[in-house]
PDB file of N, CA and C in Angstrom:
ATOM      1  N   UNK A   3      -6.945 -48.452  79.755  1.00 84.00           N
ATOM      2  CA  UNK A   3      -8.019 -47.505  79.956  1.00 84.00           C
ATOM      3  C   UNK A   3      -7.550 -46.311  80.770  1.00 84.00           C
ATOM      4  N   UNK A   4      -6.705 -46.465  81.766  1.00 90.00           N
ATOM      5  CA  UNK A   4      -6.115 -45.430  82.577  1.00 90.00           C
ATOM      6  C   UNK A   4      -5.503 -44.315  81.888  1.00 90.00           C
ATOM      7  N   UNK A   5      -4.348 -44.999  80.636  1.00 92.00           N
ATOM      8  CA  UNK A   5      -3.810 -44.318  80.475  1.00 92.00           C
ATOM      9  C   UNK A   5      -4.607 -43.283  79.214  1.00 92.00           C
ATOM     10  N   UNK A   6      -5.675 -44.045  78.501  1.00 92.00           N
ATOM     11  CA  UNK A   6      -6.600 -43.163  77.647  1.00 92.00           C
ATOM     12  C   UNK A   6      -7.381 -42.083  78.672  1.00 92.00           C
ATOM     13  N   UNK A   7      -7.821 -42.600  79.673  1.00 92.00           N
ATOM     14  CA  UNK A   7      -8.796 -41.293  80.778  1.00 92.00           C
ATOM     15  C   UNK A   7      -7.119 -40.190  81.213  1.00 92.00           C
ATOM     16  N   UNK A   8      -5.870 -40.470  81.013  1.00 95.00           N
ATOM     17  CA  UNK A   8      -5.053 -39.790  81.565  1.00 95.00           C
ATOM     18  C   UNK A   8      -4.731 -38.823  80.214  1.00 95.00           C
ATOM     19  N   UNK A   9      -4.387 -39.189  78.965  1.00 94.00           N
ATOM     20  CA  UNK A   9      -4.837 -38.729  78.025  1.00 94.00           C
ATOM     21  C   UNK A   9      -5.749 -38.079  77.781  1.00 94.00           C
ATOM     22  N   UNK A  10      -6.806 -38.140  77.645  1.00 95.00           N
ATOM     23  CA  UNK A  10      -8.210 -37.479  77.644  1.00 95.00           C
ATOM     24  C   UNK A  10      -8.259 -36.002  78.425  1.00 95.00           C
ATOM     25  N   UNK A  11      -7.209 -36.598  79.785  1.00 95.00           N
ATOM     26  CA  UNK A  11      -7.333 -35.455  81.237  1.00 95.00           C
ATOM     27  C   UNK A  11      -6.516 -34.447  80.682  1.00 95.00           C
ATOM     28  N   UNK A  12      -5.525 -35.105  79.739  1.00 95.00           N
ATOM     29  CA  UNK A  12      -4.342 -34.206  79.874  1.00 95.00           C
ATOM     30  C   UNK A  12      -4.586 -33.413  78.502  1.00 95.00           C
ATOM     31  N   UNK A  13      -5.107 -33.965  77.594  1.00 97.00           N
ATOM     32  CA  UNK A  13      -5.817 -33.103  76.213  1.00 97.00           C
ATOM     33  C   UNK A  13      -6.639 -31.952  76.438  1.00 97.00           C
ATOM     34  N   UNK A  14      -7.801 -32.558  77.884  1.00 97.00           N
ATOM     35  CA  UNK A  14      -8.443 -31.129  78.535  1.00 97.00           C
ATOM     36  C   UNK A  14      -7.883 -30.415  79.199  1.00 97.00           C
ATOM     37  N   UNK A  15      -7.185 -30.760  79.901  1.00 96.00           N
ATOM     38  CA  UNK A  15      -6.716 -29.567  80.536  1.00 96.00           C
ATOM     39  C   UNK A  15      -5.644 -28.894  79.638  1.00 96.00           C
ATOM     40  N   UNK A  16      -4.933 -29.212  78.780  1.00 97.00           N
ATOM     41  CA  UNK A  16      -4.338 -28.469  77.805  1.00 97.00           C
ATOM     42  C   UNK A  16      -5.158 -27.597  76.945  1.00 97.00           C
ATOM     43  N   UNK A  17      -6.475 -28.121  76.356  1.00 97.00           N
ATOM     44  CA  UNK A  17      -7.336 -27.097  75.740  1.00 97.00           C
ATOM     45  C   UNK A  17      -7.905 -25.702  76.673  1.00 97.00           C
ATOM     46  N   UNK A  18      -8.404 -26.603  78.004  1.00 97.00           N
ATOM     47  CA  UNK A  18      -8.832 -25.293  79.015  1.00 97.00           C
ATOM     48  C   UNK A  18      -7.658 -24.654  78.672  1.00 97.00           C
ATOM     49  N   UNK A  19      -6.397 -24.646  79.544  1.00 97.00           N
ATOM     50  CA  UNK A  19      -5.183 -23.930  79.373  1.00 97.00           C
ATOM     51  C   UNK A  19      -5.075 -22.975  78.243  1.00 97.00           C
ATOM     52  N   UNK A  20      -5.365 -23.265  76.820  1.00 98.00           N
ATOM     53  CA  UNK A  20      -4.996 -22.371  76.225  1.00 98.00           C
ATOM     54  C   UNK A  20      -6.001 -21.685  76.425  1.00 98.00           C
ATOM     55  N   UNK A  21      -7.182 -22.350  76.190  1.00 97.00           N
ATOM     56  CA  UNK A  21      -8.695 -21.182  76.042  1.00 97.00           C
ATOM     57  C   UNK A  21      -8.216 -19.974  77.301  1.00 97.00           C
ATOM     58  N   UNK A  22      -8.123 -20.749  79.065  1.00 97.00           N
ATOM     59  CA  UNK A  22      -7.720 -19.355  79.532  1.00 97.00           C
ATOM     60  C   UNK A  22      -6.615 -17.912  79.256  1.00 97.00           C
ATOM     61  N   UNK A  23      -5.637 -18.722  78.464  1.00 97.00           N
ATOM     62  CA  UNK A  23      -4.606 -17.811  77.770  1.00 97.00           C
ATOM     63  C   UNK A  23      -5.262 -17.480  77.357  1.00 97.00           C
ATOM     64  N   UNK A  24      -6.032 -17.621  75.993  1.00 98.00           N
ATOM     65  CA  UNK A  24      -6.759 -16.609  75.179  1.00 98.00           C
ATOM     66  C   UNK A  24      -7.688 -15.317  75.622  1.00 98.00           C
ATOM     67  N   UNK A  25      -8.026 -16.088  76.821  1.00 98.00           N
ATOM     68  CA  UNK A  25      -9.019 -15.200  77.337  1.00 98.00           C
ATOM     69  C   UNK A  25      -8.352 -13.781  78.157  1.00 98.00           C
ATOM     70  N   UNK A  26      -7.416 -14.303  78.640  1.00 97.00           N
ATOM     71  CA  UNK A  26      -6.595 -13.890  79.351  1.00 97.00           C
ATOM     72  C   UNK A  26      -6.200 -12.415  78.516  1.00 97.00           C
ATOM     73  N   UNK A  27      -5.470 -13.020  77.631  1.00 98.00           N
ATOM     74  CA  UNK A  27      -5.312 -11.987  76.197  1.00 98.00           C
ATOM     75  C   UNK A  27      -6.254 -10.696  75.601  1.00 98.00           C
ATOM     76  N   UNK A  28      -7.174 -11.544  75.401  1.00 98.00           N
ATOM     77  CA  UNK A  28      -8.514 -11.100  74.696  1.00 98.00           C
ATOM     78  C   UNK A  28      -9.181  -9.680  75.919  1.00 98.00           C
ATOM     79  N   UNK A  29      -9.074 -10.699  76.987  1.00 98.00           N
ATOM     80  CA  UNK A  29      -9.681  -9.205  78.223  1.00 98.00           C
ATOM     81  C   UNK A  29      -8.652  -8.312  77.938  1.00 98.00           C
ATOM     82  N   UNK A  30      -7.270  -8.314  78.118  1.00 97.00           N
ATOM     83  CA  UNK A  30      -6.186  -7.598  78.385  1.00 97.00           C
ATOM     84  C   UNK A  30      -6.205  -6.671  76.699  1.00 97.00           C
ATOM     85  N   UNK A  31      -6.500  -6.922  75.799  1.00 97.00           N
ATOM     86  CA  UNK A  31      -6.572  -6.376  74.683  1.00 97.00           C
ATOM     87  C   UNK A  31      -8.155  -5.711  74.972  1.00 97.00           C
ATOM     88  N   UNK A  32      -8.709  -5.952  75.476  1.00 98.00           N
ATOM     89  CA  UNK A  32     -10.215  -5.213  75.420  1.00 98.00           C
ATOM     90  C   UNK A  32     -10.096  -4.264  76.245  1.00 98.00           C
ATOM     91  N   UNK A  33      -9.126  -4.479  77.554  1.00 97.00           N
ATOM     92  CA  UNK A  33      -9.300  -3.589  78.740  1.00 97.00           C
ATOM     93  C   UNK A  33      -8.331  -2.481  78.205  1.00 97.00           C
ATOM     94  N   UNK A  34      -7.259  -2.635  77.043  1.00 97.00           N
ATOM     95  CA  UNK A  34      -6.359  -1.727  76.570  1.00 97.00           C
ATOM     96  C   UNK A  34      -7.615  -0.841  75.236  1.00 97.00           C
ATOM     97  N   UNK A  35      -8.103  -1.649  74.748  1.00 97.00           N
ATOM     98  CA  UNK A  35      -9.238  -0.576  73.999  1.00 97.00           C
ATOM     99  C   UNK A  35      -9.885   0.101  74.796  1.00 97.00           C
ATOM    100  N   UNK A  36     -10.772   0.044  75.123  1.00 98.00           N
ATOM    101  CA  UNK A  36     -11.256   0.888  76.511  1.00 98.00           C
ATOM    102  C   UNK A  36     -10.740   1.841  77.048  1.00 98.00           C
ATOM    103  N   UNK A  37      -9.421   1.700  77.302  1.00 98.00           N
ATOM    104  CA  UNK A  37      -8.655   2.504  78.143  1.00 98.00           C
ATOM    105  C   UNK A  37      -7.840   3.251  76.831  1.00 98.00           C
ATOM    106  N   UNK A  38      -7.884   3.010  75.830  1.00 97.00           N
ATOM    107  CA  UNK A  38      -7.451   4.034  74.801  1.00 97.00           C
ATOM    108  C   UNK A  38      -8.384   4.729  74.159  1.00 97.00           C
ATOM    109  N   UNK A  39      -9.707   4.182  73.672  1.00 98.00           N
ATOM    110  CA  UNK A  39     -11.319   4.793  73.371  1.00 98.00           C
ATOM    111  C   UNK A  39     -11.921   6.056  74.616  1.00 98.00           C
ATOM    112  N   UNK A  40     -11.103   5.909  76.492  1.00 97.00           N
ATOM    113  CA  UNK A  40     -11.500   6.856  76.854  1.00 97.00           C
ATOM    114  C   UNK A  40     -10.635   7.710  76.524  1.00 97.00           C
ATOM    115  N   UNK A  41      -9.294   7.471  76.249  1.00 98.00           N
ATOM    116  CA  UNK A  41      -8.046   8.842  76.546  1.00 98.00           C
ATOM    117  C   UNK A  41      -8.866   9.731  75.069  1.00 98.00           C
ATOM    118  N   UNK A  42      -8.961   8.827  74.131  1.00 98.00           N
ATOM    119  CA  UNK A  42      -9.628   9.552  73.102  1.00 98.00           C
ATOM    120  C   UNK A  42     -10.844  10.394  72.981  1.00 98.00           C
ATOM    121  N   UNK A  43     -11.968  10.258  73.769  1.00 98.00           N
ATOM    122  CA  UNK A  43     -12.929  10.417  74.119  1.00 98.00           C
ATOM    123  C   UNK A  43     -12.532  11.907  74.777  1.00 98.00           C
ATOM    124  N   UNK A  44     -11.397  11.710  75.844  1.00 97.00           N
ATOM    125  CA  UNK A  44     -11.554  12.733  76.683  1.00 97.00           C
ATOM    126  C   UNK A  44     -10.333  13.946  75.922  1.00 97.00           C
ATOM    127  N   UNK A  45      -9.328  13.259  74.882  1.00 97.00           N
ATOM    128  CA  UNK A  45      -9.003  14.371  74.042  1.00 97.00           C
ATOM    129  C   UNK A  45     -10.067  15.059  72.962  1.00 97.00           C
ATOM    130  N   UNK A  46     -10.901  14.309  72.502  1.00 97.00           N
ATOM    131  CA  UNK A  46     -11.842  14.815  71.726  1.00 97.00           C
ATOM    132  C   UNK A  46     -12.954  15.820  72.417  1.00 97.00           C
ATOM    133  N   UNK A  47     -13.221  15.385  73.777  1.00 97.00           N
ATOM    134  CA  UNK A  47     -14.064  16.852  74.606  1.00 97.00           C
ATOM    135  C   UNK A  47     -13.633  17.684  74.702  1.00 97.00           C
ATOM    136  N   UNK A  48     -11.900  17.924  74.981  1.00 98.00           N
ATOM    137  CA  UNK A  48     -11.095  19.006  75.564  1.00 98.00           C
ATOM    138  C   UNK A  48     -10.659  19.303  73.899  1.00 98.00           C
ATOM    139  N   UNK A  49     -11.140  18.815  72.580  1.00 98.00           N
ATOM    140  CA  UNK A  49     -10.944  19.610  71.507  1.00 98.00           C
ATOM    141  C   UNK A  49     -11.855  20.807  71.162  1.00 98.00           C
ATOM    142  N   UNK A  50     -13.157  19.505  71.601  1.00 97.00           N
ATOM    143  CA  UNK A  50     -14.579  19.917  71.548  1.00 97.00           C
ATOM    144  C   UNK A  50     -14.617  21.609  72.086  1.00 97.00           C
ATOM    145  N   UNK A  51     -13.922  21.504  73.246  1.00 97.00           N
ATOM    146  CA  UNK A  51     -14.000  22.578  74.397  1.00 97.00           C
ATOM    147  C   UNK A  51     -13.523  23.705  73.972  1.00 97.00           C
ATOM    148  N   UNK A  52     -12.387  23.525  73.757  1.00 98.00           N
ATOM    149  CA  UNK A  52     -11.173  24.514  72.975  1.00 98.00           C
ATOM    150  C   UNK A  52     -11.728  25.421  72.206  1.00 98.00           C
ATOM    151  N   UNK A  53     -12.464  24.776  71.252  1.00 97.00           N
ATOM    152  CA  UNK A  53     -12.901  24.572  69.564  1.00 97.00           C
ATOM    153  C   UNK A  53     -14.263  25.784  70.104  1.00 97.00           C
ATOM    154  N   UNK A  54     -14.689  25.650  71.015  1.00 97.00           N
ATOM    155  CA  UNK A  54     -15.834  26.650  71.304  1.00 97.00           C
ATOM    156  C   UNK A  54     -15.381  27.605  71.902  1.00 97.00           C
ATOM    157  N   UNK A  55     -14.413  27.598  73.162  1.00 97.00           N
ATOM    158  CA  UNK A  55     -13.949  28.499  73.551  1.00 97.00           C
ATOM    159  C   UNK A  55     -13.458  29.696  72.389  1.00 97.00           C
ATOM    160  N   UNK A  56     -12.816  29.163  71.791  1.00 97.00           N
ATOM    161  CA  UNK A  56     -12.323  29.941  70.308  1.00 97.00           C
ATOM    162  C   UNK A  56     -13.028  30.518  69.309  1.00 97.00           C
ATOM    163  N   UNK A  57     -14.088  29.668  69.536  1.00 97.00           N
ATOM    164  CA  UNK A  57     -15.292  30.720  68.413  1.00 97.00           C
ATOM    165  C   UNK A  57     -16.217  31.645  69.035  1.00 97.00           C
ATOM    166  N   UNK A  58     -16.241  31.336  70.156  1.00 97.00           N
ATOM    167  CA  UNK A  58     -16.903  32.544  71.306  1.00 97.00           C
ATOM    168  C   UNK A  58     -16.079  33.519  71.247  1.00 97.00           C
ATOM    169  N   UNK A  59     -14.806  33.360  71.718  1.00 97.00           N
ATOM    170  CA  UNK A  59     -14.065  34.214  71.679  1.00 97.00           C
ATOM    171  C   UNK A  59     -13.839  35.183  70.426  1.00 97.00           C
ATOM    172  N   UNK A  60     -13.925  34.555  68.942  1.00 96.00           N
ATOM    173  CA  UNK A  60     -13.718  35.377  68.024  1.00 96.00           C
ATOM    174  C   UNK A  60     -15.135  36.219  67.543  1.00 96.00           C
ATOM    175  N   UNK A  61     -16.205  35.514  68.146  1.00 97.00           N
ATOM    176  CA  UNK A  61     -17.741  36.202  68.205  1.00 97.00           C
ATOM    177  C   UNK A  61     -17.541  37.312  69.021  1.00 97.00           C
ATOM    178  N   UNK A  62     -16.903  37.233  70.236  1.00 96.00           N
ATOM    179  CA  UNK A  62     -16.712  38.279  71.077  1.00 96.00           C
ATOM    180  C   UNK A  62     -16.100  39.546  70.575  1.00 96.00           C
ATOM    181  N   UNK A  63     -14.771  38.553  69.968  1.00 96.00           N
ATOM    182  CA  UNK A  63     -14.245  40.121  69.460  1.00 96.00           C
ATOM    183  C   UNK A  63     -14.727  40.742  67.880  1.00 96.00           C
ATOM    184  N   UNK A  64     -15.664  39.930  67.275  1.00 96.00           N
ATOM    185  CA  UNK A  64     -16.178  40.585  66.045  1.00 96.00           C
ATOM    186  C   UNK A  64     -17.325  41.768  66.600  1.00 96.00           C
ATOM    187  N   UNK A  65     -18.073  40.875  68.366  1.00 96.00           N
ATOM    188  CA  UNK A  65     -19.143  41.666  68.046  1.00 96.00           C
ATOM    189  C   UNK A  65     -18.605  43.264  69.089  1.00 96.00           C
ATOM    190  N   UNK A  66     -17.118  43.307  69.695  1.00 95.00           N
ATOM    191  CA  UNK A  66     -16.736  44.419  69.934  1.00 95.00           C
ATOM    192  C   UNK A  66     -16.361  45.640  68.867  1.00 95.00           C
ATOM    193  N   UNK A  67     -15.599  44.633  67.815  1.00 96.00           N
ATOM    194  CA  UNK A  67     -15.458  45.680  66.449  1.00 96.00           C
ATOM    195  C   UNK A  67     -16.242  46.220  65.912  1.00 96.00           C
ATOM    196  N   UNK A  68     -17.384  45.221  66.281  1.00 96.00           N
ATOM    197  CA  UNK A  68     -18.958  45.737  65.077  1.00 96.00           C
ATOM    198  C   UNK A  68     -19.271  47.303  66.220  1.00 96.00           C
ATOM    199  N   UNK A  69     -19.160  46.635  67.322  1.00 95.00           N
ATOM    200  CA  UNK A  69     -19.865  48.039  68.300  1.00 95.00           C
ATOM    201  C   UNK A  69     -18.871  49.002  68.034  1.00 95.00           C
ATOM    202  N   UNK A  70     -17.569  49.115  68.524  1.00 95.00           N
ATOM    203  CA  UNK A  70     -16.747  49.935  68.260  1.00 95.00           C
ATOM    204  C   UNK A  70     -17.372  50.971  66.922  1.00 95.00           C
ATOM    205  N   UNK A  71     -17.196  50.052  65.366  1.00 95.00           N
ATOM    206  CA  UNK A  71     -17.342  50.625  63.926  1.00 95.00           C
ATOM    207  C   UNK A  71     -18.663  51.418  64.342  1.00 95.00           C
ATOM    208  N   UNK A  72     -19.963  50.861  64.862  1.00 95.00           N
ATOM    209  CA  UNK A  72     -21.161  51.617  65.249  1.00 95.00           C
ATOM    210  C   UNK A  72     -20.683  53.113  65.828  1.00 95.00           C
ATOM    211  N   UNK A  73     -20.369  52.868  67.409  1.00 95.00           N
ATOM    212  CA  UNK A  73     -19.773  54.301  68.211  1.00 95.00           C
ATOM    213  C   UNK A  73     -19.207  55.183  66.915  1.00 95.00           C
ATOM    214  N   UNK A  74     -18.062  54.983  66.550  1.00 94.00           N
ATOM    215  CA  UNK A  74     -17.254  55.610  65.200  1.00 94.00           C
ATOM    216  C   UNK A  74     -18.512  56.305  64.710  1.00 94.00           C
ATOM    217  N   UNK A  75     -18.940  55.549  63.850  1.00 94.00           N
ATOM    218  CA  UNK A  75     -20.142  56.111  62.987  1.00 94.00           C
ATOM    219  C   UNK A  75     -20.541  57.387  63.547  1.00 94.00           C
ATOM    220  N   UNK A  76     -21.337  56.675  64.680  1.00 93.00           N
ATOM    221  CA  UNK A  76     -22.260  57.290  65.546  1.00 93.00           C
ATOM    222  C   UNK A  76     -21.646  59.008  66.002  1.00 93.00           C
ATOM    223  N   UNK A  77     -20.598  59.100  66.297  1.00 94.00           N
ATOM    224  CA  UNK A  77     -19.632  60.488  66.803  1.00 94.00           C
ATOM    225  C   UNK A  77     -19.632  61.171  65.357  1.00 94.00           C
ATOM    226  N   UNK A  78     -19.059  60.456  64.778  1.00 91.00           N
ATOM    227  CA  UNK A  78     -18.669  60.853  63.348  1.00 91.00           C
ATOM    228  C   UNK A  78     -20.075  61.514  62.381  1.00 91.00           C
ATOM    229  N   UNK A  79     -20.930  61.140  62.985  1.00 91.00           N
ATOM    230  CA  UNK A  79     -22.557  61.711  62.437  1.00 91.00           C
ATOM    231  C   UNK A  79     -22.943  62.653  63.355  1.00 91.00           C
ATOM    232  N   UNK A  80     -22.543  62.761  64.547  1.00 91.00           N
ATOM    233  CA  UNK A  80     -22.289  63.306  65.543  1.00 91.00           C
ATOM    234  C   UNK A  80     -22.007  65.072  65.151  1.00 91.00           C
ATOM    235  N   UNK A  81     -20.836  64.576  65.019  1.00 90.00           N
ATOM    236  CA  UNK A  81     -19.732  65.736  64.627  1.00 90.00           C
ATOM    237  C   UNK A  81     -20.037  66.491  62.928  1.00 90.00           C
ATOM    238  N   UNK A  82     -20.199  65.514  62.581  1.00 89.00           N
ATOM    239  CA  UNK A  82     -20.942  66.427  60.993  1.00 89.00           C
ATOM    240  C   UNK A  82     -22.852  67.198  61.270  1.00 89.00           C
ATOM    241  N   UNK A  83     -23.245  66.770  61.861  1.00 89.00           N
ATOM    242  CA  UNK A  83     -24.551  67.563  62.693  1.00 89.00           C
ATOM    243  C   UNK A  83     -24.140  68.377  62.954  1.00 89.00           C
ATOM    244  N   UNK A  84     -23.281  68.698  64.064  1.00 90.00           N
ATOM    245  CA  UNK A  84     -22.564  69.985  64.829  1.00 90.00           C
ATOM    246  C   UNK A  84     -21.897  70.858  64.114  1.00 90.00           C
ATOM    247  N   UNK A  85     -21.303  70.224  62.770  1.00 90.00           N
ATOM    248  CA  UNK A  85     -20.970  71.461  62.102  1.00 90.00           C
ATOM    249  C   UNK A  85     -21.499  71.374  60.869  1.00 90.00           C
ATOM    250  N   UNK A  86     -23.029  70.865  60.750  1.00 91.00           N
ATOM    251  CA  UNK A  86     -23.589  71.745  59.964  1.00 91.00           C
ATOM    252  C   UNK A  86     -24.503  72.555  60.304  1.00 91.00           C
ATOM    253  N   UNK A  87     -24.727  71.975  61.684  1.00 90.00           N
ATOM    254  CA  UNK A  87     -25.363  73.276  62.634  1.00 90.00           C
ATOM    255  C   UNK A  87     -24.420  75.222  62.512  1.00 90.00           C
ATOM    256  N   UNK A  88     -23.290  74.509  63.068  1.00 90.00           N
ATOM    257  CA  UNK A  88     -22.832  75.844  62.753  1.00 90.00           C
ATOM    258  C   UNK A  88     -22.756  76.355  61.672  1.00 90.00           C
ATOM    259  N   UNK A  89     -22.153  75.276  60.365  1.00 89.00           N
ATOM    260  CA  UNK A  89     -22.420  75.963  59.144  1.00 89.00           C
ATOM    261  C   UNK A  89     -23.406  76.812  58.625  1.00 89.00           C
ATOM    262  N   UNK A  90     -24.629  76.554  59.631  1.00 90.00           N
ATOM    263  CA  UNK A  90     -25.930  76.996  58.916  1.00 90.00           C
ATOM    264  C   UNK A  90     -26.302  78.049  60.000  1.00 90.00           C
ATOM    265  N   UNK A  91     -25.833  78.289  60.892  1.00 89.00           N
ATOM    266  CA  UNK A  91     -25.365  79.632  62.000  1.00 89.00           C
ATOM    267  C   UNK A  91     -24.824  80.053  61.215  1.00 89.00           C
ATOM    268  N   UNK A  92     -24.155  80.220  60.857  1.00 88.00           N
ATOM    269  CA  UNK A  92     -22.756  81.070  60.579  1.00 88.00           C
ATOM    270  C   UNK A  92     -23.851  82.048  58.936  1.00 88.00           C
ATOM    271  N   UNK A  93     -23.942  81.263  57.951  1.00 88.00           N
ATOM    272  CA  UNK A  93     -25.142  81.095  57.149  1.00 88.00           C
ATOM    273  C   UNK A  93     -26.098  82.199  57.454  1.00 88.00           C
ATOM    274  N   UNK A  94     -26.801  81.703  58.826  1.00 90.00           N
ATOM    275  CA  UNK A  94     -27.653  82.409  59.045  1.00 90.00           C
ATOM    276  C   UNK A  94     -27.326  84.143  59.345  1.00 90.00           C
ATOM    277  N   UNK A  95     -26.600  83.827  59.953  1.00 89.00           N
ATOM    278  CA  UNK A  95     -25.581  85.445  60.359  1.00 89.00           C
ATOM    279  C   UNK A  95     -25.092  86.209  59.266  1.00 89.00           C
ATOM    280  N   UNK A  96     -25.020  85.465  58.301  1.00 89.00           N
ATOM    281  CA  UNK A  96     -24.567  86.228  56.801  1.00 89.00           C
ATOM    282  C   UNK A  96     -25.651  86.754  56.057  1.00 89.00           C
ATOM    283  N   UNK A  97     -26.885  85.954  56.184  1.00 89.00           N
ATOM    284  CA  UNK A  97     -27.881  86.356  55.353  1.00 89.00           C
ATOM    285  C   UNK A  97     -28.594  87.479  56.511  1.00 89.00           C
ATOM    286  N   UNK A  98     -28.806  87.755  57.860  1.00 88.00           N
ATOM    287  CA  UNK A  98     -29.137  88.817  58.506  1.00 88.00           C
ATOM    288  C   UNK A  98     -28.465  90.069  58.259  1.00 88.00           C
ATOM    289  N   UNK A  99     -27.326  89.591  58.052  1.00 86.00           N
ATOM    290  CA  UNK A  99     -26.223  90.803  58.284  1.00 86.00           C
ATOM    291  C   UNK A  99     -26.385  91.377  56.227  1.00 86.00           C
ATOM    292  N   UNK A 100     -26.675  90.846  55.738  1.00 83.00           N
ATOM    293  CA  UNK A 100     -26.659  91.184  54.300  1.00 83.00           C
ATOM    294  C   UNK A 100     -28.127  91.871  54.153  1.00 83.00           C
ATOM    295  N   UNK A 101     -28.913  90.855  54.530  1.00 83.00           N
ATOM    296  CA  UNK A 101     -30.268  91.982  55.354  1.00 83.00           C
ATOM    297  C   UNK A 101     -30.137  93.310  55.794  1.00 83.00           C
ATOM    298  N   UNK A 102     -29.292  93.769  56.817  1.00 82.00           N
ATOM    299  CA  UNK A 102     -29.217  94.704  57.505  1.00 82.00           C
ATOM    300  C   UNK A 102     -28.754  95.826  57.056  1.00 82.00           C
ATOM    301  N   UNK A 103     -28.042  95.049  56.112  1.00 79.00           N
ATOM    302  CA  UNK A 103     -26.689  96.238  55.080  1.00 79.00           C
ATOM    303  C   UNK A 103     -28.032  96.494  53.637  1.00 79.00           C
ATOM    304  N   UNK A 104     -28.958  96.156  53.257  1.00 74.00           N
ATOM    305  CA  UNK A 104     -29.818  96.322  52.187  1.00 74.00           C
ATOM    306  C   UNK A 104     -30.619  97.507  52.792  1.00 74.00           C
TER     307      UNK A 104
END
């Protein structure tokens, strides 16, 4: 009987034994997911981040070009006013002066 309860002892504690290996394992493989799910996590924010920084940035500089192309315009309508102002001075001075000479 001794040696069956010594048996018995020694079958359990060989099963505990492995079960704690396993476990042992199993945490150590879980605590390595975890710890690779954050590195990922925290490369995927700092993509996240990037990824906006970069489209702000190219919003920024579309919506400087757009203003820029506006100003352009804007002088450029500017400057054709001003000389059709004078054109139409100048115009006007021709048709007085053709006046004057009649």
């Amino acid at each position: 009987k001794a040696a069956k309860d010594a048996e018995r002892q020694r079958v359990a504690d060989q099963i505990e034994s492995n079960f704690n290996d396993w476990m042992s394992k199993e945490k150590s493989r879980l605590d390595r997911d975890v710890a690779e799910a954050e590195i990922k996590a925290q490369e995927d924010e700092a993509a996240r981040k990037k990824k906006l920084r970069d489209t702000l940035a190219d919003i920024n500089k579309t919506n400087r070009a757009q203003l820029a192309a506006k100003a352009e315009a804007k002088v450029r309508e500017q400057q054709e006013g001003v000389m059709a102002a004078a054109e139409w001075s100048e115009r006007l001075k021709q048709l007085k002066q053709e006046e004057i000479e009649e």
